[in-house]
């Protein structure tokens, strides 16, 4: 089974959105209610990515991972959301639920870190849901550390605490 990484195209975005929603439901269902995860629908999440791509494609980068030609995951990165110079923000890594633990997440993370270095970044940051222990352990094994900064964001109508992580490049 061959895994390849490649830059996303506009043609990928609806499938990325559907995968993103499946990933959220599978990963967050242990700590968020089904009601919180019901919205957006997979199609609405695809439309979200189509619209986001229009506004951000000049300074953001999406990479898709395919296993034997089938979408298996994606990463999304861009400039720091707090405006720190020479800092890149890893906005997302999402996988098909069946792909967890098979190395694709790590490959996407390493690819994103390399892309930030190429962009001249010396530091990377990300936000992770506080209650997402699996993702927190994944990032910590990858050299990320919590900064102590927390924020609240909405998933559906549920306030979800997020922690900021960082790592040097």
Tab-separated table of C-alpha atoms in Angstrom:
chain	number	residue	atom	x	y	z
A	1	UNK	CA	0.000	0.000	0.000
A	2	UNK	CA	1.514	3.259	-1.149
A	3	UNK	CA	0.992	6.590	0.607
A	4	UNK	CA	1.706	9.771	-1.317
A	5	UNK	CA	1.559	13.411	-0.285
A	6	UNK	CA	0.773	16.127	-2.777
A	7	UNK	CA	-0.450	19.717	-2.860
A	8	UNK	CA	-4.222	19.961	-2.778
A	9	UNK	CA	-6.135	21.361	-5.722
A	10	UNK	CA	-9.543	22.998	-5.868
A	11	UNK	CA	-10.901	19.647	-7.080
A	12	UNK	CA	-9.957	18.050	-3.727
A	13	UNK	CA	-11.827	20.446	-1.459
A	14	UNK	CA	-15.276	18.836	-1.297
A	15	UNK	CA	-13.713	15.447	-0.505
A	16	UNK	CA	-11.437	17.120	2.059
A	17	UNK	CA	-14.508	18.624	3.721
A	18	UNK	CA	-16.285	15.278	3.913
A	19	UNK	CA	-13.158	13.650	5.353
A	20	UNK	CA	-12.756	16.544	7.822
A	21	UNK	CA	-16.288	16.006	9.140
A	22	UNK	CA	-15.823	12.225	9.459
A	23	UNK	CA	-12.556	12.828	11.298
A	24	UNK	CA	-14.171	15.307	13.711
A	25	UNK	CA	-17.039	12.978	14.533
A	26	UNK	CA	-14.788	9.962	15.064
A	27	UNK	CA	-12.196	11.843	17.102
A	28	UNK	CA	-14.334	14.221	19.152
A	29	UNK	CA	-17.295	11.946	19.933
A	30	UNK	CA	-15.694	10.780	23.183
A	31	UNK	CA	-15.941	14.291	24.646
A	32	UNK	CA	-18.504	16.220	22.540
A	33	UNK	CA	-22.195	15.507	22.128
A	34	UNK	CA	-23.681	14.161	18.892
A	35	UNK	CA	-25.587	17.461	18.612
A	36	UNK	CA	-22.353	19.455	18.682
A	37	UNK	CA	-20.895	17.249	15.946
A	38	UNK	CA	-23.992	17.126	13.720
A	39	UNK	CA	-23.316	20.522	12.204
A	40	UNK	CA	-21.834	21.163	9.746
A	41	UNK	CA	-22.864	18.357	7.467
A	42	UNK	CA	-20.100	16.752	5.378
A	43	UNK	CA	-21.303	18.727	2.341
A	44	UNK	CA	-21.321	21.990	4.291
A	45	UNK	CA	-17.799	21.272	5.507
A	46	UNK	CA	-16.781	20.798	1.866
A	47	UNK	CA	-18.289	24.168	0.983
A	48	UNK	CA	-16.454	25.695	3.948
A	49	UNK	CA	-13.135	24.499	2.491
A	50	UNK	CA	-14.060	25.698	-1.003
A	51	UNK	CA	-14.741	29.198	0.381
A	52	UNK	CA	-11.732	29.222	2.716
A	53	UNK	CA	-9.465	28.207	-0.169
A	54	UNK	CA	-10.619	31.239	-2.187
A	55	UNK	CA	-9.476	33.637	0.524
A	56	UNK	CA	-6.399	31.861	1.867
A	57	UNK	CA	-4.712	29.966	-0.946
A	58	UNK	CA	-2.139	32.713	-1.544
A	59	UNK	CA	-0.525	32.327	1.898
A	60	UNK	CA	-1.761	28.935	3.108
A	61	UNK	CA	-0.836	25.417	2.045
A	62	UNK	CA	-2.981	22.299	2.006
A	63	UNK	CA	-1.408	18.906	1.488
A	64	UNK	CA	-3.445	15.785	0.874
A	65	UNK	CA	-2.347	12.269	1.677
A	66	UNK	CA	-3.539	9.433	-0.517
A	67	UNK	CA	-3.254	5.726	0.111
A	68	UNK	CA	-3.417	3.837	-3.163
A	69	UNK	CA	-5.075	6.826	-4.827
A	70	UNK	CA	-7.760	7.310	-2.145
A	71	UNK	CA	-7.868	10.409	0.075
A	72	UNK	CA	-6.594	9.394	3.522
A	73	UNK	CA	-5.876	12.728	5.225
A	74	UNK	CA	-4.829	16.337	4.873
A	75	UNK	CA	-2.864	19.089	6.565
A	76	UNK	CA	-3.345	22.843	6.368
A	77	UNK	CA	-0.833	25.500	7.367
A	78	UNK	CA	-0.377	29.219	7.117
A	79	UNK	CA	0.979	32.266	8.893
A	80	UNK	CA	0.667	32.608	12.662
A	81	UNK	CA	-2.824	33.696	13.728
A	82	UNK	CA	-1.280	36.044	16.311
A	83	UNK	CA	1.010	37.712	13.776
A	84	UNK	CA	4.306	36.506	15.212
A	85	UNK	CA	7.042	36.911	12.610
A	86	UNK	CA	8.875	33.777	11.455
A	87	UNK	CA	6.128	31.608	12.993
A	88	UNK	CA	3.960	29.195	11.045
A	89	UNK	CA	0.567	27.921	12.178
A	90	UNK	CA	-0.383	24.292	11.646
A	91	UNK	CA	-4.121	24.817	11.276
A	92	UNK	CA	-5.148	21.193	10.868
A	93	UNK	CA	-4.246	17.589	10.396
A	94	UNK	CA	-7.241	15.326	9.834
A	95	UNK	CA	-7.316	11.677	8.824
A	96	UNK	CA	-9.849	9.138	7.691
A	97	UNK	CA	-10.741	7.405	10.958
A	98	UNK	CA	-9.407	4.042	9.708
A	99	UNK	CA	-6.024	5.654	8.989
A	100	UNK	CA	-5.281	6.626	12.604
A	101	UNK	CA	-2.101	5.007	13.860
A	102	UNK	CA	-0.828	4.081	10.385
A	103	UNK	CA	1.796	6.833	9.948
A	104	UNK	CA	-0.071	9.268	7.717
A	105	UNK	CA	-0.564	11.860	10.462
A	106	UNK	CA	3.157	11.824	11.217
A	107	UNK	CA	4.023	12.112	7.519
A	108	UNK	CA	1.665	15.101	7.183
A	109	UNK	CA	3.118	16.753	10.292
A	110	UNK	CA	6.724	16.328	9.120
A	111	UNK	CA	5.796	17.628	5.674
A	112	UNK	CA	4.117	20.689	7.227
A	113	UNK	CA	7.143	21.415	9.416
A	114	UNK	CA	9.439	21.172	6.379
A	115	UNK	CA	7.150	23.530	4.445
A	116	UNK	CA	7.302	26.057	7.294
A	117	UNK	CA	11.111	25.895	7.299
A	118	UNK	CA	11.141	26.527	3.540
A	119	UNK	CA	8.936	29.578	4.181
A	120	UNK	CA	11.582	30.900	6.594
A	121	UNK	CA	9.775	30.078	9.820
A	122	UNK	CA	11.826	29.361	12.918
A	123	UNK	CA	8.895	28.319	15.116
A	124	UNK	CA	5.613	26.455	14.609
A	125	UNK	CA	2.408	26.780	16.616
A	126	UNK	CA	-0.960	25.034	16.636
A	127	UNK	CA	-4.200	24.883	18.601
A	128	UNK	CA	-5.504	21.546	19.864
A	129	UNK	CA	-8.715	20.772	21.718
A	130	UNK	CA	-7.876	20.437	25.413
A	131	UNK	CA	-9.947	17.258	25.728
A	132	UNK	CA	-8.397	15.598	22.656
A	133	UNK	CA	-5.859	13.499	24.539
A	134	UNK	CA	-4.973	11.418	21.484
A	135	UNK	CA	-3.985	14.491	19.446
A	136	UNK	CA	-2.136	16.061	22.369
A	137	UNK	CA	-0.031	12.906	22.821
A	138	UNK	CA	0.589	12.766	19.050
A	139	UNK	CA	1.895	16.340	18.988
A	140	UNK	CA	3.933	15.932	22.175
A	141	UNK	CA	5.653	12.861	20.673
A	142	UNK	CA	6.409	15.091	17.666
A	143	UNK	CA	8.277	17.638	19.791
A	144	UNK	CA	5.448	20.088	20.488
A	145	UNK	CA	4.938	21.643	23.948
A	146	UNK	CA	1.969	23.519	25.450
A	147	UNK	CA	2.559	27.256	25.830
A	148	UNK	CA	0.044	27.735	28.643
A	149	UNK	CA	-2.242	29.807	26.413
A	150	UNK	CA	-5.874	28.696	26.178
A	151	UNK	CA	-8.838	29.931	24.162
A	152	UNK	CA	-12.463	28.969	23.687
A	153	UNK	CA	-13.890	28.150	20.279
A	154	UNK	CA	-17.218	26.790	19.123
A	155	UNK	CA	-17.871	23.347	17.717
A	156	UNK	CA	-21.518	23.510	16.822
A	157	UNK	CA	-22.913	25.470	19.750
A	158	UNK	CA	-20.519	23.949	22.290
A	159	UNK	CA	-17.709	26.029	23.775
A	160	UNK	CA	-14.539	23.968	23.461
A	161	UNK	CA	-11.303	24.896	25.227
A	162	UNK	CA	-8.203	24.799	23.048
A	163	UNK	CA	-4.551	24.804	24.061
A	164	UNK	CA	-1.755	26.444	22.112
A	165	UNK	CA	1.312	24.313	21.405
A	166	UNK	CA	4.671	25.310	19.955
A	167	UNK	CA	7.900	23.777	18.748
A	168	UNK	CA	11.106	25.132	17.291
A	169	UNK	CA	11.936	24.506	13.667
